Short mmCIF file of C-alpha atoms and ligand atoms in Angstrom, two decimals:
data_model
loop_
_atom_site.label_atom_id
_atom_site.label_comp_id
_atom_site.label_asym_id
_atom_site.label_seq_id
_atom_site.Cartn_x
_atom_site.Cartn_y
_atom_site.Cartn_z
CA MET A 1 -0.12 0.09 -0.03
CA LYS A 2 1.11 3.65 -0.83
CA SER A 3 2.13 5.64 2.36
CA ASP A 4 -0.08 8.30 3.86
CA LYS A 5 -1.73 10.47 1.12
CA LYS A 6 -2.41 13.44 3.93
CA ILE A 7 0.02 13.60 6.91
CA VAL A 8 -1.88 15.31 9.88
CA LEU A 9 -0.52 16.70 13.45
CA SER A 10 -2.53 16.72 16.70
CA GLU A 11 -3.40 20.10 17.92
CA SER A 12 -0.69 19.68 20.82
CA GLU A 13 1.99 19.25 17.91
CA ILE A 14 1.23 23.22 16.98
CA PRO A 15 4.83 24.80 17.40
CA ARG A 16 5.20 26.62 20.81
CA GLN A 17 8.03 28.94 19.36
CA TRP A 18 8.59 30.79 16.10
CA TYR A 19 12.06 30.16 14.62
CA ASN A 20 13.90 33.37 13.84
CA ILE A 21 16.70 32.87 11.40
CA GLN A 22 18.56 36.06 12.14
CA ALA A 23 20.22 34.16 15.17
CA ASP A 24 21.63 31.76 12.57
CA MET A 25 22.37 33.54 9.21
CA PRO A 26 26.00 33.82 8.29
CA CYS A 27 25.52 37.17 7.08
CA LYS A 28 23.75 39.74 9.24
CA LEU A 29 21.06 42.32 7.85
CA GLU A 30 22.12 45.69 7.14
CA PRO A 31 20.37 48.25 9.24
CA PRO A 32 17.11 49.90 7.63
CA LEU A 33 17.38 53.60 7.48
CA HIS A 34 14.97 56.35 8.23
CA PRO A 35 13.40 57.64 5.25
CA THR A 36 14.53 61.21 5.51
CA THR A 37 17.30 61.43 7.80
CA LYS A 38 18.64 58.15 6.28
CA ARG A 39 20.22 57.24 9.75
CA PRO A 40 19.34 53.77 11.27
CA VAL A 41 16.09 53.56 12.22
CA THR A 42 15.35 53.37 16.07
CA PRO A 43 12.87 51.98 17.95
CA GLU A 44 11.26 55.42 18.77
CA ASP A 45 10.96 55.95 14.84
CA LEU A 46 8.78 52.83 14.53
CA SER A 47 6.75 53.18 17.87
CA PRO A 48 4.12 55.70 16.10
CA ILE A 49 2.70 52.80 13.80
CA PHE A 50 3.98 49.36 15.56
CA PRO A 51 3.65 47.97 18.95
CA LEU A 52 6.58 47.31 21.05
CA GLU A 53 6.55 43.56 20.71
CA LEU A 54 6.60 43.83 17.05
CA ILE A 55 9.35 46.30 17.11
CA LYS A 56 11.47 44.11 19.49
CA GLN A 57 10.89 40.91 17.24
CA GLU A 58 11.57 42.83 14.27
CA ALA A 59 15.40 43.22 15.58
CA SER A 60 15.59 40.44 17.55
CA VAL A 61 18.43 37.89 17.29
CA GLU A 62 16.86 35.39 19.61
CA ARG A 63 16.65 31.64 17.96
CA TRP A 64 13.41 30.76 19.40
CA ILE A 65 10.43 33.41 20.22
CA ASP A 66 7.63 31.99 22.32
CA ILE A 67 4.15 32.10 20.73
CA PRO A 68 1.81 33.44 23.42
CA GLN A 69 -0.93 30.89 24.57
CA GLU A 70 -3.83 33.40 23.28
CA ILE A 71 -2.29 33.29 19.88
CA ILE A 72 -2.00 29.56 19.68
CA ASP A 73 -5.73 29.12 21.03
CA LYS A 74 -6.59 31.14 17.67
CA TYR A 75 -4.24 28.98 15.56
CA ARG A 76 -6.04 25.93 16.65
CA ILE A 77 -8.89 26.99 14.33
CA TRP A 78 -6.82 25.90 11.37
CA ARG A 79 -3.58 24.65 12.72
CA PRO A 80 -1.77 22.51 12.14
CA THR A 81 -2.43 22.37 8.17
CA PRO A 82 -2.00 19.12 6.41
CA VAL A 83 1.06 17.90 4.38
CA ILE A 84 -0.34 16.19 1.43
CA ARG A 85 1.69 13.74 -1.16
CA ALA A 86 0.44 14.95 -4.58
CA TYR A 87 0.37 11.24 -5.87
CA GLU A 88 -1.95 12.17 -8.64
CA LEU A 89 -0.07 15.22 -10.06
CA GLU A 90 3.05 12.60 -10.03
CA LYS A 91 1.25 10.00 -11.80
CA ALA A 92 0.16 12.91 -14.37
CA LEU A 93 3.85 13.96 -14.87
CA ASP A 94 4.97 10.34 -15.07
CA THR A 95 7.92 11.52 -12.70
CA PRO A 96 9.87 9.25 -10.24
CA ALA A 97 10.02 12.26 -7.99
CA LYS A 98 7.94 12.48 -4.78
CA ILE A 99 5.86 15.60 -4.50
CA TYR A 100 4.42 17.10 -1.19
CA TYR A 101 2.61 20.24 -0.51
CA LYS A 102 1.63 22.03 2.78
CA TYR A 103 -1.69 23.23 2.32
CA GLU A 104 -1.99 26.71 4.00
CA GLY A 105 -5.51 27.56 2.06
CA ALA A 106 -7.00 25.60 5.10
CA SER A 107 -7.22 28.87 7.01
CA PRO A 108 -10.61 30.82 7.40
CA ALA A 109 -8.83 33.66 5.41
CA GLY A 110 -8.02 31.05 2.55
CA SER A 111 -3.97 31.74 2.90
CA HIS A 112 -1.05 31.78 5.02
CA LYS A 113 -1.52 35.26 6.03
CA ALA A 114 -3.86 34.36 9.13
CA ASN A 115 -0.56 33.10 10.56
CA THR A 116 0.64 36.61 11.08
CA SER A 117 -2.51 38.71 10.91
CA VAL A 118 -3.57 37.35 14.25
CA PRO A 119 -0.40 37.64 16.11
CA GLN A 120 -0.19 41.34 14.73
CA ALA A 121 -3.64 41.93 15.95
CA TYR A 122 -2.99 40.34 19.33
CA TYR A 123 0.19 42.25 20.08
CA ASN A 124 -1.62 45.74 19.03
CA LYS A 125 -4.57 44.81 20.98
CA THR A 126 -2.56 44.14 24.31
CA ALA A 127 -0.58 47.43 23.44
CA GLY A 128 -4.09 49.38 23.61
CA ILE A 129 -4.44 50.07 19.98
CA LYS A 130 -8.15 50.26 18.82
CA ARG A 131 -7.86 50.26 15.07
CA LEU A 132 -5.39 48.84 12.38
CA ALA A 133 -4.93 50.38 8.64
CA THR A 134 -3.52 48.34 6.14
CA GLU A 135 -3.28 47.66 2.33
CA THR A 136 -4.06 44.97 0.34
CA GLY A 137 -3.14 43.69 -3.08
CA ALA A 138 -5.01 40.76 -4.07
CA GLY A 139 -7.30 40.93 -1.04
CA GLN A 140 -5.65 38.13 0.89
CA TRP A 141 -4.05 40.01 3.43
CA GLY A 142 -6.98 42.23 3.65
CA SER A 143 -8.91 39.32 4.39
CA ALA A 144 -6.44 37.80 7.07
CA LEU A 145 -6.43 40.99 8.91
CA SER A 146 -9.80 41.60 8.72
CA LEU A 147 -10.53 38.41 10.48
CA ALA A 148 -7.80 38.91 12.99
CA CYS A 149 -9.19 42.36 14.09
CA SER A 150 -12.83 40.79 14.44
CA PHE A 151 -11.39 38.17 16.60
CA TYR A 152 -9.92 40.88 18.86
CA ASP A 153 -12.81 43.15 18.30
CA MET A 154 -10.68 45.95 16.56
CA GLU A 155 -11.61 48.30 13.91
CA CYS A 156 -9.94 47.63 10.25
CA THR A 157 -9.35 49.92 7.52
CA VAL A 158 -8.20 48.12 4.15
CA TYR A 159 -6.75 50.55 1.32
CA MET A 160 -7.31 47.77 -1.80
CA VAL A 161 -5.16 48.20 -4.83
CA LYS A 162 -7.70 49.41 -7.31
CA ILE A 163 -7.40 46.77 -9.91
CA SER A 164 -8.12 43.97 -7.45
CA TYR A 165 -11.09 46.32 -6.04
CA ASN A 166 -12.69 46.36 -9.51
CA GLN A 167 -11.62 42.56 -10.42
CA LYS A 168 -12.50 40.98 -7.06
CA PRO A 169 -15.81 42.29 -5.49
CA TYR A 170 -16.43 39.28 -3.39
CA ARG A 171 -12.77 39.93 -1.60
CA ARG A 172 -14.34 43.18 -0.58
CA SER A 173 -17.61 41.42 0.83
CA PHE A 174 -15.53 38.90 2.83
CA MET A 175 -13.54 41.69 4.53
CA GLN A 176 -16.89 43.60 5.27
CA ILE A 177 -18.22 40.39 6.79
CA TYR A 178 -15.62 40.83 9.42
CA GLY A 179 -16.53 44.64 9.96
CA ALA A 180 -13.54 46.27 7.90
CA GLU A 181 -13.84 49.33 6.12
CA VAL A 182 -12.56 48.86 2.51
CA ILE A 183 -11.14 51.99 0.50
CA ALA A 184 -10.19 51.61 -3.01
CA SER A 185 -6.62 53.05 -3.70
CA PRO A 186 -5.50 55.67 -4.90
CA SER A 187 -8.46 57.17 -2.53
CA ASP A 188 -8.90 60.98 -1.77
CA ARG A 189 -8.46 60.00 2.11
CA THR A 190 -4.68 60.68 2.12
CA GLN A 191 -2.16 63.15 0.66
CA ALA A 192 -0.48 60.29 -1.07
CA GLY A 193 -3.66 59.00 -2.71
CA ARG A 194 -4.62 62.49 -3.90
CA ASP A 195 -1.20 63.29 -5.43
CA MET A 196 -1.33 60.12 -7.17
CA LEU A 197 -4.98 60.83 -8.61
CA ALA A 198 -4.02 64.47 -9.54
CA LEU A 199 -1.17 62.86 -11.59
CA ASP A 200 -3.38 59.89 -13.02
CA PRO A 201 -6.88 59.91 -12.58
CA ASP A 202 -7.36 56.54 -14.03
CA SER A 203 -4.37 54.80 -11.81
CA LEU A 204 -5.08 51.15 -11.29
CA GLY A 205 -2.87 51.57 -8.23
CA SER A 206 -0.05 49.32 -7.05
CA LEU A 207 0.78 47.90 -3.70
CA GLY A 208 3.64 50.35 -2.86
CA LEU A 209 0.75 53.45 -3.32
CA ALA A 210 -1.45 51.53 -0.86
CA ILE A 211 1.14 51.03 1.57
CA SER A 212 1.70 54.75 1.73
CA GLU A 213 -1.91 55.75 2.12
CA ALA A 214 -2.18 53.14 5.00
CA VAL A 215 0.86 54.29 6.71
CA GLU A 216 -0.39 57.78 6.27
CA ASP A 217 -3.46 57.06 7.89
CA ALA A 218 -1.81 55.23 10.90
CA SER A 219 0.60 57.79 11.56
CA SER A 220 -2.39 60.25 11.62
CA ARG A 221 -4.01 59.10 14.54
CA PRO A 222 -2.92 57.95 17.79
CA ASP A 223 -5.43 54.93 18.26
CA THR A 224 -4.09 53.69 14.79
CA ASN A 225 -1.12 51.47 14.21
CA TYR A 226 -0.17 49.98 10.86
CA ALA A 227 0.10 46.12 10.05
CA LEU A 228 2.13 44.73 7.03
CA GLY A 229 1.29 41.32 5.44
CA SER A 230 4.68 40.48 4.40
CA VAL A 231 8.08 41.51 3.91
CA LEU A 232 8.96 42.54 7.49
CA ASN A 233 11.37 40.26 9.64
CA HIS A 234 8.31 39.85 12.23
CA VAL A 235 6.12 38.71 9.66
CA ILE A 236 8.48 36.04 8.40
CA LEU A 237 9.00 34.98 11.96
CA HIS A 238 5.33 34.16 12.51
CA GLN A 239 5.15 32.26 9.21
CA THR A 240 7.79 29.65 10.30
CA VAL A 241 4.87 27.81 12.00
CA ILE A 242 4.63 26.45 8.25
CA GLY A 243 8.08 25.19 8.07
CA LEU A 244 8.13 23.65 11.78
CA GLU A 245 5.05 21.74 11.36
CA THR A 246 6.10 20.19 8.03
CA GLN A 247 9.33 19.08 9.35
CA LYS A 248 7.50 17.16 11.97
CA GLN A 249 4.98 15.89 9.60
CA LEU A 250 7.89 14.72 7.00
CA GLU A 251 9.63 13.16 10.05
CA LYS A 252 6.56 11.11 10.51
CA VAL A 253 6.96 9.41 7.25
CA GLY A 254 10.57 9.51 7.36
CA GLU A 255 11.03 12.00 4.43
CA TYR A 256 13.34 14.92 4.18
CA PRO A 257 13.04 17.33 0.90
CA ASP A 258 15.90 17.56 -1.49
CA VAL A 259 14.02 20.97 -2.76
CA VAL A 260 11.83 23.37 -1.03
CA VAL A 261 9.72 25.32 -3.56
CA GLY A 262 7.69 28.68 -2.50
CA CYS A 263 6.00 31.65 -4.56
CA CYS A 264 7.61 34.76 -3.79
CA GLY A 265 5.91 38.24 -3.49
CA GLY A 266 7.13 39.84 -0.28
CA GLY A 267 8.63 36.55 0.60
CA SER A 268 6.65 35.64 3.61
CA ASN A 269 5.20 31.99 2.79
CA PHE A 270 8.36 31.14 0.95
CA ALA A 271 10.43 32.04 3.83
CA GLY A 272 7.74 30.56 6.14
CA LEU A 273 8.24 27.07 4.73
CA ALA A 274 11.97 27.25 3.83
CA PHE A 275 13.62 28.94 6.87
CA PRO A 276 13.33 25.89 9.26
CA PHE A 277 15.09 23.74 6.64
CA LEU A 278 17.76 26.67 6.07
CA LYS A 279 18.63 26.34 9.61
CA ASP A 280 19.93 22.61 8.76
CA LYS A 281 21.55 24.07 5.45
CA PHE A 282 23.55 26.45 7.29
CA THR A 283 24.96 23.34 9.33
CA GLY A 284 25.81 21.43 6.38
CA THR A 285 22.61 19.47 5.19
CA ASN A 286 22.31 19.32 1.59
CA ILE A 287 18.95 21.18 0.30
CA ARG A 288 17.88 23.87 -2.06
CA ALA A 289 15.42 26.46 -1.55
CA VAL A 290 13.59 27.81 -4.76
CA ALA A 291 11.68 31.03 -4.71
CA VAL A 292 9.51 31.34 -7.60
CA GLU A 293 8.15 35.03 -9.13
CA PRO A 294 6.42 36.06 -12.02
CA THR A 295 8.28 37.32 -15.21
CA ALA A 296 5.91 40.38 -14.81
CA CYS A 297 7.48 41.52 -11.51
CA PRO A 298 10.95 39.62 -11.61
CA THR A 299 12.37 41.18 -8.19
CA LEU A 300 14.83 38.53 -7.35
CA THR A 301 15.65 37.31 -10.99
CA ARG A 302 16.18 41.03 -12.64
CA GLY A 303 16.23 43.49 -9.60
CA VAL A 304 19.20 44.99 -7.85
CA PHE A 305 20.36 44.47 -4.51
CA ALA A 306 20.18 47.88 -3.05
CA TYR A 307 18.55 50.18 -0.30
CA ASP A 308 15.18 51.09 -1.57
CA TYR A 309 11.98 52.45 -0.07
CA GLY A 310 9.08 50.04 0.65
CA ASP A 311 6.51 52.51 -0.79
CA LEU A 312 5.98 54.97 -3.55
CA GLY A 313 5.38 57.90 -1.23
CA LYS A 314 8.72 57.34 0.57
CA LEU A 315 7.20 57.05 3.88
CA THR A 316 8.43 53.70 5.07
CA PRO A 317 12.06 52.93 6.33
CA ILE A 318 14.69 52.40 3.35
CA THR A 319 15.60 48.45 3.68
CA LYS A 320 18.38 46.95 1.57
CA MET A 321 16.56 44.28 -0.52
CA TYR A 322 16.13 43.34 -4.02
CA THR A 323 14.09 45.62 -5.71
CA LEU A 324 12.89 46.82 -9.05
CA GLY A 325 12.44 50.56 -7.85
CA HIS A 326 9.83 52.17 -5.66
CA ASN A 327 7.97 53.45 -8.54
CA PHE A 328 7.96 50.19 -10.74
CA MET A 329 4.39 49.75 -11.86
CA PRO A 330 4.16 45.92 -12.52
CA PRO A 331 1.47 45.05 -15.31
CA GLY A 332 -1.97 43.98 -14.06
CA ILE A 333 -1.38 40.23 -13.65
CA HIS A 334 -3.64 38.11 -11.94
CA ALA A 335 -1.40 37.03 -8.99
CA GLY A 336 -1.92 40.39 -7.49
CA GLY A 337 -0.10 39.03 -4.36
CA LEU A 338 3.11 38.89 -6.44
CA ARG A 339 2.90 42.38 -7.69
CA TYR A 340 5.22 44.08 -5.34
CA HIS A 341 8.51 45.97 -6.42
CA GLY A 342 10.41 44.86 -3.33
CA GLU A 343 11.50 41.63 -1.36
CA SER A 344 11.88 40.68 2.35
CA PRO A 345 15.23 41.84 3.28
CA LEU A 346 15.95 38.42 4.99
CA VAL A 347 14.98 36.47 1.60
CA SER A 348 17.04 38.75 0.02
CA GLN A 349 20.00 38.78 1.91
CA LEU A 350 20.08 34.99 1.73
CA TYR A 351 19.58 35.11 -1.95
CA HIS A 352 22.52 37.29 -2.25
CA ASN A 353 24.67 34.73 -0.34
CA GLY A 354 23.80 31.81 -2.65
CA PHE A 355 21.59 30.07 -0.18
CA ILE A 356 18.29 30.63 -1.83
CA GLU A 357 17.93 29.97 -5.76
CA ALA A 358 15.03 31.90 -7.78
CA GLN A 359 13.05 31.38 -11.02
CA ALA A 360 10.58 33.34 -12.86
CA TYR A 361 7.64 32.08 -14.98
CA HIS A 362 5.01 33.58 -17.21
CA GLN A 363 1.41 34.03 -16.40
CA THR A 364 0.22 31.66 -18.92
CA GLU A 365 2.49 28.69 -18.10
CA VAL A 366 1.55 29.20 -14.31
CA PHE A 367 -2.32 28.76 -15.00
CA GLU A 368 -1.40 25.76 -17.23
CA ALA A 369 0.29 24.62 -14.16
CA ALA A 370 -2.82 25.44 -11.93
CA VAL A 371 -5.39 23.71 -14.14
CA LEU A 372 -3.28 20.38 -14.36
CA PHE A 373 -2.80 20.59 -10.31
CA ALA A 374 -6.76 21.13 -9.90
CA LYS A 375 -7.57 18.31 -12.23
CA SER A 376 -5.35 15.94 -10.41
CA GLU A 377 -5.21 17.04 -6.90
CA GLY A 378 -8.58 18.77 -6.83
CA ILE A 379 -7.61 21.81 -5.29
CA ILE A 380 -8.06 25.20 -7.20
CA PRO A 381 -4.99 27.13 -6.23
CA ALA A 382 -4.61 30.76 -5.74
CA PRO A 383 -2.57 32.48 -8.78
CA GLU A 384 0.11 33.18 -6.53
CA SER A 385 0.47 29.57 -5.23
CA SER A 386 0.33 28.32 -8.79
CA HIS A 387 3.84 29.72 -9.24
CA ALA A 388 5.21 27.37 -6.56
CA ILE A 389 3.28 24.43 -8.35
CA LYS A 390 4.97 25.41 -11.65
CA GLY A 391 8.41 25.58 -9.73
CA ALA A 392 7.56 21.94 -8.34
CA ILE A 393 6.75 20.70 -11.72
CA VAL A 394 9.70 21.70 -13.51
CA GLU A 395 11.71 19.99 -10.52
CA ALA A 396 9.81 17.06 -11.19
CA LEU A 397 10.26 16.87 -14.69
CA LYS A 398 13.91 17.53 -14.33
CA ALA A 399 14.09 14.32 -12.13
CA LYS A 400 12.17 12.40 -14.88
CA GLU A 401 14.80 13.45 -17.40
CA GLU A 402 17.58 12.64 -15.08
CA GLY A 403 15.87 9.28 -14.21
CA ARG A 404 16.33 9.51 -10.73
CA SER A 405 14.00 10.04 -7.49
CA LYS A 406 13.86 13.45 -5.43
CA THR A 407 11.82 14.51 -2.71
CA ILE A 408 10.22 18.14 -3.68
CA LEU A 409 8.03 20.07 -1.14
CA PHE A 410 6.19 23.05 -1.96
CA CYS A 411 4.06 25.51 -0.24
CA LEU A 412 0.39 25.96 -1.58
CA SER A 413 0.10 29.18 0.12
CA GLY A 414 -3.86 29.66 -0.71
CA HIS A 415 -6.90 28.54 -2.35
CA GLY A 416 -8.13 30.32 -5.64
CA HIS A 417 -11.83 30.39 -4.71
CA PHE A 418 -12.04 34.50 -5.26
CA ASP A 419 -10.09 34.22 -8.42
CA MET A 420 -12.65 32.79 -10.87
CA THR A 421 -12.09 36.13 -13.28
CA ALA A 422 -8.76 35.01 -13.63
CA TYR A 423 -9.48 31.59 -14.16
CA ASP A 424 -12.22 32.57 -16.90
CA ASN A 425 -9.88 34.71 -18.74
CA TYR A 426 -7.36 31.74 -18.96
CA ILE A 427 -10.17 29.13 -19.86
CA SER A 428 -11.73 31.22 -22.70
CA GLY A 429 -8.24 32.13 -24.19
CA LYS A 430 -8.45 35.79 -23.26
CA MET A 431 -5.62 35.96 -20.52
CA GLU A 432 -3.49 39.14 -21.49
CA VAL A 433 0.00 38.42 -22.00
CA PRO A 434 1.61 41.19 -19.74
CA GLY A 435 4.01 43.50 -21.36
CA ASP A 436 6.79 41.86 -19.38
CA GLU A 437 9.05 41.59 -22.44
CA GLN A 438 10.52 45.11 -22.33
CA PRO A 439 14.07 44.98 -21.10
CA LEU A 440 14.34 46.11 -17.53
CA GLN A 441 17.46 47.74 -17.07
CA ALA A 442 19.27 48.25 -14.18
CA ASN A 443 19.72 51.89 -14.49
CA MET A 444 16.04 52.27 -15.07
CA ILE A 445 15.46 51.27 -11.61
CA SER A 446 15.15 54.56 -9.41
CA LEU A 447 16.58 54.20 -5.93
CA PRO A 448 17.20 57.02 -3.23
CA GLU A 449 20.43 58.44 -2.47
CA ILE A 450 22.13 57.00 0.52
C1 PLP B 501 -0.05 37.11 -0.35
C2 PLP B 501 0.03 35.76 -0.70
C3 PLP B 501 1.41 35.62 -1.47
C4 PLP B 501 2.68 36.51 -1.49
O1 PLP B 501 3.23 36.85 -0.63
P1 PLP B 501 4.35 36.37 0.51
O2 PLP B 501 4.34 36.96 1.47
O3 PLP B 501 5.37 36.14 -0.66
O4 PLP B 501 4.16 34.94 0.84
C5 PLP B 501 1.62 34.14 -2.05
N1 PLP B 501 0.40 33.55 -2.06
C6 PLP B 501 -0.87 33.67 -1.61
C7 PLP B 501 -2.19 32.80 -1.53
C8 PLP B 501 -1.09 35.11 -0.93
O5 PLP B 501 -2.26 35.32 -0.26
#
């Protein structure tokens, strides 16, 4: 008989601590800089928009950080998530490789983002904050934060990138069910939004601009903080529950991956799965970690490693990361969660030092992979997650070519139930090929002077 299809853990096996890779990475991060003074950011600089506990986590070099029981109690609603052996996909590919995936679409918000929205809301609540402002691209982060705010009885305002606001009306309803206020960005609520509307009244927005709006909102009100769904060190810390659980699950069936694959927007689901395994790599274990991005927003594969702003309005700290420039406006591809100009500083540094590989794929080949996965494994994946599926398929076909087995693990970061417009376009042959063929030259990337 085949070994298990679905590898599950009991609630008591939910990790009690997050793993902080800053304790173990061989090259330390360069300090984030203040956007106007350009001097290293201090905790006081961040306190108008973040609670102290998260500021401490951002800079911590402690290896293990305790997860408060109140957070674990919320995690229990959907964690531990299953690890699933993709037997049917293996068969469809006729590959000798074993393919496993960690399914994060099992959360009420439909993606891995609830792993950090819950702790972020919790730490803000305990710091006396009443309201959170944030941005959302595809809608998953806004959904996850709306859910977490309703858990902790907080208000939530979400600046939603206009293209998604128009394409995904049900995402908006989803957030409103939890009581959130959802505003299309650019909006006239902030200076950053008004500036963009004056420049281009038809602007479809970008994540970088929506971040500016949310940060401006949060800094202008004492009862309000800001929450970011990816990129930052504390976000990635919270996401390590993904990899820590997976390690226990694979251990149960006597497996260890040769390669770990994740899609990469700001880097949080990829890092959440991969970082606990990189801990082993630092001490000599042979494992590859592959980050997959769209060719339309090729931050790692074609960006530069430099200090840049996290947002269009230059309100966020300047961090050393792979970037396409803070004013890069990606084409309107359907993987909205992967349309960010920057990348997590942690993922960037580790990529720069050769611990991580990166690949980029076109939208149409990614949807082809998504449909093959849906037909074989049954789950309709989010367009973002489908980049990881594509990456895993490429690895599996390589194994077939080489005629040897290998164990592939990828993160299925979310389901695609709110992405039917995208699937509809694909099925009816109307999917636009985004203008990602123009040469993207390093000297066209606009960066701050340091
Ligand atoms: C937001 C999102 C992503 C991209 O964000 P990361 O921080 O890179 O993980 C990927 N998949 C899904 C389902 C998302 O919601």
